[in-house]
Coordinates of C-alpha atoms in Angstrom, one line a residue:
X1 CA 75.1 -113.9 -97.2
X2 CA 73.3 -110.6 -96.5
X3 CA 71.7 -110.5 -93.1
X4 CA 74.0 -113.1 -91.6
X5 CA 77.0 -112.6 -89.2
X6 CA 79.8 -114.8 -87.8
X7 CA 79.6 -116.4 -84.4
X8 CA 82.3 -114.1 -83.2
X9 CA 80.3 -111.2 -84.5
X10 CA 77.2 -112.5 -82.7
X11 CA 79.1 -112.6 -79.5
X12 CA 80.2 -109.0 -80.0
X13 CA 76.6 -108.0 -80.7
X14 CA 75.4 -109.9 -77.5
X15 CA 78.1 -108.1 -75.5
X16 CA 77.1 -104.9 -77.1
X17 CA 73.6 -105.1 -76.0
X18 CA 74.8 -106.0 -72.5
X19 CA 77.0 -102.9 -72.5
X20 CA 74.1 -100.7 -73.7
X21 CA 72.1 -101.9 -70.7
X22 CA 75.1 -101.2 -68.4
X23 CA 75.3 -97.7 -69.9
X24 CA 71.6 -97.1 -69.1
X25 CA 72.4 -98.0 -65.5
X26 CA 75.3 -95.6 -65.5
X27 CA 73.1 -92.8 -66.8
X28 CA 70.4 -93.6 -64.2
X29 CA 73.0 -93.6 -61.3
X30 CA 74.5 -90.3 -62.3
X31 CA 71.4 -88.3 -63.0
X32 CA 70.7 -86.1 -60.0
X33 CA 67.3 -85.9 -58.4
X34 CA 65.5 -88.4 -60.6
X35 CA 61.8 -88.1 -59.6
X36 CA 60.4 -90.7 -62.0
X37 CA 61.4 -93.3 -64.4
X38 CA 60.6 -91.2 -67.5
X39 CA 63.9 -89.3 -67.7
X40 CA 65.8 -92.7 -67.6
X41 CA 63.7 -94.1 -70.5
X42 CA 64.2 -90.9 -72.5
X43 CA 68.0 -91.3 -72.2
X44 CA 67.7 -95.0 -73.1
X45 CA 65.9 -93.9 -76.3
X46 CA 68.7 -91.4 -77.0
X47 CA 71.3 -94.2 -76.7
X48 CA 69.4 -96.4 -79.1
X49 CA 68.9 -93.5 -81.6
X50 CA 72.7 -92.9 -81.5
X51 CA 73.3 -96.4 -82.9
X52 CA 71.3 -95.4 -86.0
X53 CA 73.0 -92.1 -86.7
X54 CA 75.1 -93.4 -89.5
X55 CA 73.9 -95.9 -92.2
X56 CA 76.3 -98.7 -92.7
X57 CA 76.9 -99.0 -96.5
X58 CA 80.6 -99.7 -96.9
X59 CA 82.8 -102.8 -96.4
X60 CA 86.1 -102.4 -94.7
X61 CA 88.5 -102.0 -97.6
X62 CA 91.8 -102.4 -95.6
X63 CA 93.4 -101.6 -92.3
X64 CA 97.0 -100.8 -93.3
X65 CA 97.9 -97.5 -91.6
X66 CA 96.0 -96.5 -88.5
X67 CA 92.9 -96.3 -86.3
X68 CA 92.2 -92.7 -85.4
X69 CA 89.9 -90.8 -83.2
X70 CA 89.3 -87.3 -84.8
X71 CA 87.9 -84.8 -82.3
X72 CA 85.5 -87.4 -80.9
X73 CA 82.9 -86.5 -78.2
X74 CA 80.4 -88.9 -76.8
X75 CA 77.8 -88.9 -74.0
X76 CA 75.4 -91.3 -72.3
X77 CA 72.4 -89.0 -72.1
X78 CA 73.6 -85.9 -70.3
X79 CA 76.8 -87.6 -69.0
X80 CA 79.6 -86.6 -71.4
X81 CA 82.3 -89.3 -71.1
X82 CA 84.6 -88.3 -74.0
X83 CA 85.5 -84.7 -74.9
X84 CA 87.1 -83.8 -78.2
X85 CA 89.4 -86.9 -78.1
X86 CA 92.0 -86.9 -80.8
X87 CA 94.7 -89.7 -81.0
X88 CA 96.1 -92.2 -83.4
X89 CA 96.9 -95.9 -83.1
X90 CA 99.2 -97.3 -85.8
X91 CA 98.6 -100.6 -87.5
X92 CA 100.4 -103.3 -85.6
X93 CA 101.0 -101.2 -82.5
X94 CA 100.3 -102.1 -78.9
X95 CA 98.4 -99.5 -76.8
X96 CA 97.4 -99.4 -73.2
X97 CA 94.5 -97.2 -71.9
X98 CA 94.8 -96.3 -68.2
X99 CA 92.9 -93.9 -65.9
X100 CA 90.4 -93.6 -63.1
X101 CA 87.1 -95.5 -63.1
X102 CA 84.5 -93.6 -65.1
X103 CA 87.2 -91.5 -66.8
X104 CA 86.2 -92.7 -70.3
X105 CA 88.4 -95.8 -71.0
X106 CA 85.5 -98.2 -71.7
X107 CA 83.6 -95.8 -73.9
X108 CA 86.7 -95.6 -76.1
X109 CA 86.6 -99.4 -76.6
X110 CA 82.8 -99.4 -77.1
X111 CA 83.2 -96.9 -79.9
X112 CA 86.0 -99.0 -81.5
X113 CA 83.6 -102.0 -81.3
X114 CA 80.9 -100.1 -83.0
X115 CA 78.5 -100.4 -80.1
X116 CA 77.9 -96.7 -80.4
X117 CA 78.7 -93.9 -82.8
X118 CA 80.3 -90.6 -81.7
X119 CA 78.1 -87.6 -81.0
X120 CA 80.8 -85.4 -82.6
X121 CA 83.9 -86.2 -84.6
X122 CA 84.7 -89.5 -86.2
X123 CA 86.6 -92.8 -85.7
X124 CA 88.6 -93.6 -88.8
X125 CA 90.1 -96.9 -90.1
X126 CA 92.7 -95.6 -92.5
X127 CA 90.5 -93.1 -94.5
X128 CA 87.1 -94.8 -93.9
X129 CA 84.7 -93.6 -91.2
X130 CA 84.0 -96.6 -88.9
X131 CA 80.3 -95.7 -88.5
X132 CA 79.7 -96.3 -92.3
X133 CA 81.4 -99.7 -92.3
X134 CA 79.1 -102.7 -92.0
X135 CA 79.5 -104.7 -88.8
X136 CA 79.8 -107.9 -90.8
X137 CA 82.9 -106.8 -92.7
X138 CA 84.4 -105.1 -89.7
X139 CA 84.0 -107.9 -87.2
X140 CA 85.9 -110.2 -89.6
X141 CA 89.0 -108.2 -88.6
X142 CA 88.2 -107.8 -84.9
X143 CA 88.7 -110.1 -81.8
X144 CA 87.3 -109.0 -78.5
X145 CA 88.2 -110.0 -75.0
X146 CA 85.9 -108.7 -72.2
X147 CA 85.9 -109.1 -68.5
X148 CA 82.4 -110.8 -68.7
X149 CA 82.9 -113.8 -71.0
X150 CA 80.0 -115.4 -72.9
X151 CA 80.3 -119.2 -73.2
X152 CA 78.2 -121.7 -75.1
X153 CA 76.8 -124.8 -73.5
X154 CA 79.1 -126.9 -75.7
X155 CA 82.6 -128.4 -75.9
X156 CA 85.7 -126.5 -74.8
X157 CA 86.9 -126.9 -78.4
X158 CA 83.8 -125.1 -79.9
X159 CA 84.0 -122.4 -77.3
X160 CA 87.7 -121.8 -78.2
X161 CA 87.1 -121.9 -82.0
X162 CA 83.6 -120.4 -82.1
X163 CA 82.6 -123.3 -84.3
X164 CA 85.2 -122.5 -87.0
X165 CA 87.6 -125.0 -88.5
X166 CA 91.2 -124.6 -87.1
X167 CA 93.9 -127.2 -87.2
X168 CA 95.0 -128.8 -84.0
X169 CA 98.4 -126.9 -83.9
X170 CA 96.6 -123.5 -84.0
X171 CA 94.3 -124.5 -81.2
X172 CA 97.1 -125.9 -79.0
X173 CA 99.3 -122.8 -79.6
X174 CA 96.4 -120.6 -78.4
X175 CA 95.8 -122.9 -75.4
X176 CA 99.4 -122.6 -74.4
X177 CA 99.5 -118.8 -75.0
X178 CA 96.4 -118.3 -72.9
X179 CA 97.8 -120.4 -70.0
X180 CA 95.1 -123.1 -70.5
X181 CA 97.5 -126.1 -70.8
X182 CA 97.1 -127.2 -67.1
X183 CA 93.3 -126.9 -67.2
X184 CA 93.1 -128.8 -70.5
X185 CA 95.2 -131.7 -69.1
X186 CA 93.0 -131.9 -66.0
X187 CA 89.6 -132.0 -67.8
X188 CA 88.0 -135.3 -68.6
X189 CA 87.7 -135.4 -72.4
X190 CA 90.2 -132.5 -72.9
X191 CA 89.0 -130.3 -75.7
X192 CA 85.7 -132.3 -75.8
X193 CA 84.9 -131.4 -72.2
X194 CA 81.4 -129.9 -72.1
X195 CA 81.0 -126.4 -70.7
X196 CA 77.7 -125.9 -68.9
X197 CA 75.4 -123.0 -68.1
X198 CA 77.7 -120.2 -69.5
X199 CA 80.7 -121.7 -67.7
X200 CA 79.2 -122.5 -64.4
X201 CA 81.7 -125.4 -64.1
X202 CA 84.7 -123.1 -64.6
X203 CA 86.4 -120.5 -62.5
X204 CA 86.4 -116.8 -63.5
X205 CA 90.1 -117.0 -64.4
X206 CA 89.5 -120.0 -66.6
X207 CA 86.7 -118.3 -68.4
X208 CA 89.0 -115.2 -68.9
X209 CA 91.7 -117.4 -70.4
X210 CA 89.2 -119.0 -72.8
X211 CA 88.3 -115.5 -74.1
X212 CA 92.0 -114.7 -74.5
X213 CA 92.6 -118.0 -76.4
X214 CA 89.8 -117.0 -78.8
X215 CA 91.7 -113.9 -79.6
X216 CA 94.9 -115.8 -80.2
X217 CA 93.2 -118.4 -82.5
X218 CA 91.4 -115.7 -84.6
X219 CA 94.7 -113.9 -85.5
X220 CA 92.6 -110.8 -86.0
X221 CA 94.0 -107.5 -87.2
X222 CA 92.6 -105.7 -84.2
X223 CA 92.5 -107.2 -80.7
X224 CA 90.6 -105.4 -78.0
X225 CA 91.1 -106.3 -74.3
X226 CA 88.8 -104.9 -71.6
X227 CA 90.2 -105.7 -68.1
X228 CA 91.3 -109.1 -69.6
X229 CA 93.7 -109.8 -66.7
X230 CA 91.4 -108.8 -63.8
X231 CA 90.5 -112.4 -62.9
X232 CA 94.0 -113.9 -63.4
X233 CA 96.8 -114.7 -61.0
X234 CA 99.6 -112.0 -61.4
X235 CA 102.2 -114.5 -62.7
X236 CA 99.8 -116.0 -65.3
X237 CA 98.6 -112.5 -66.3
X238 CA 102.2 -111.3 -66.9
X239 CA 103.0 -114.3 -69.1
X240 CA 99.8 -113.9 -71.2
X241 CA 100.3 -110.2 -71.6
X242 CA 103.9 -110.8 -72.9
X243 CA 102.5 -113.3 -75.4
X244 CA 99.9 -110.8 -76.6
X245 CA 102.4 -108.0 -76.9
X246 CA 104.6 -110.3 -79.1
X247 CA 101.9 -110.8 -81.7
X248 CA 103.3 -109.4 -85.0
X249 CA 101.0 -107.4 -87.2
X250 CA 98.2 -107.3 -84.6
X251 CA 97.0 -104.0 -83.4
X252 CA 96.3 -104.4 -79.6
X253 CA 94.3 -102.0 -77.5
X254 CA 94.0 -102.9 -73.8
X255 CA 92.0 -101.2 -71.1
X256 CA 93.3 -102.3 -67.7
X257 CA 93.6 -101.1 -64.1
X258 CA 96.2 -103.9 -63.7
X259 CA 99.5 -102.3 -64.9
X260 CA 102.7 -104.3 -64.5
X261 CA 105.9 -102.2 -64.4
X262 CA 107.9 -104.7 -66.4
X263 CA 105.3 -105.0 -69.3
X264 CA 104.1 -101.4 -69.5
X265 CA 107.3 -100.3 -71.3
X266 CA 106.6 -102.9 -74.0
X267 CA 103.6 -101.0 -75.3
X268 CA 104.1 -98.5 -78.1
X269 CA 102.1 -95.9 -76.2
X270 CA 100.2 -95.6 -72.9
X271 CA 97.2 -93.2 -73.1
X272 CA 95.6 -91.7 -69.9
X273 CA 91.9 -91.3 -70.2
X274 CA 90.7 -88.9 -67.5
X275 CA 87.5 -86.7 -67.3
X276 CA 86.8 -87.6 -70.9
X277 CA 90.2 -86.4 -72.2
X278 CA 92.7 -88.7 -73.9
X279 CA 96.4 -87.8 -73.7
X280 CA 99.8 -89.7 -73.6
X281 CA 100.5 -90.8 -70.0
X282 CA 103.4 -89.3 -68.2
X283 CA 106.6 -91.1 -69.2
X284 CA 104.9 -92.7 -72.2

């Protein structure tokens, strides 16, 4: 119904507001010679106004061919983080974004997630402009794995499925693919184990694997990973990455500073994002 969104969409929105707040901190840290709080709040207002630049009137018709950045520029206040970026990701392809911290990798994902709209240029899904597509219809096709995972005070099952109905085989395949089998076997109650206080009774790596399992269960058309392997043991991370790269028909976009030499060649393309520019990495 109009005005409602899915639980997965709600998590994206929650994470989006968290990222907006983080962006405000980024702006405040990089503005030279701030003498009062007023300049910071002016830039906060600019960021919120950016979200309203385009009116969402269209549903996503299809995602058959590509996700494309067409001459996209974007800034947090005065800090320009993307400069005339043009690149294409084909439907079903696997893409890795690398580059120095602050080079523009995370803003690329934030634009794909619809947390912001470009200041110039457009992000296109096939022939549709992403900014005009409603979040509700878009998020039905999107799964998101972030470094900071939001968990409900509820059962492990509901945190994996986000309160949707999946059969047991689908859940167990996702548990295995995300490297959660050992944890599940050790928990009293198994899938009915209660997670407390946003995962206070779990380790960072376990929370990260839950987020990855969500993406596997959803079988979304577009899977976004933001430093998804940062909290994981290297051997576990390699296995999970191979599982994700083997997903047929899923377009995967991963931002990571953890790059394994044996899995990097499995990506269809590796893009280097540096000083706001996006280009194929050397040897890609």
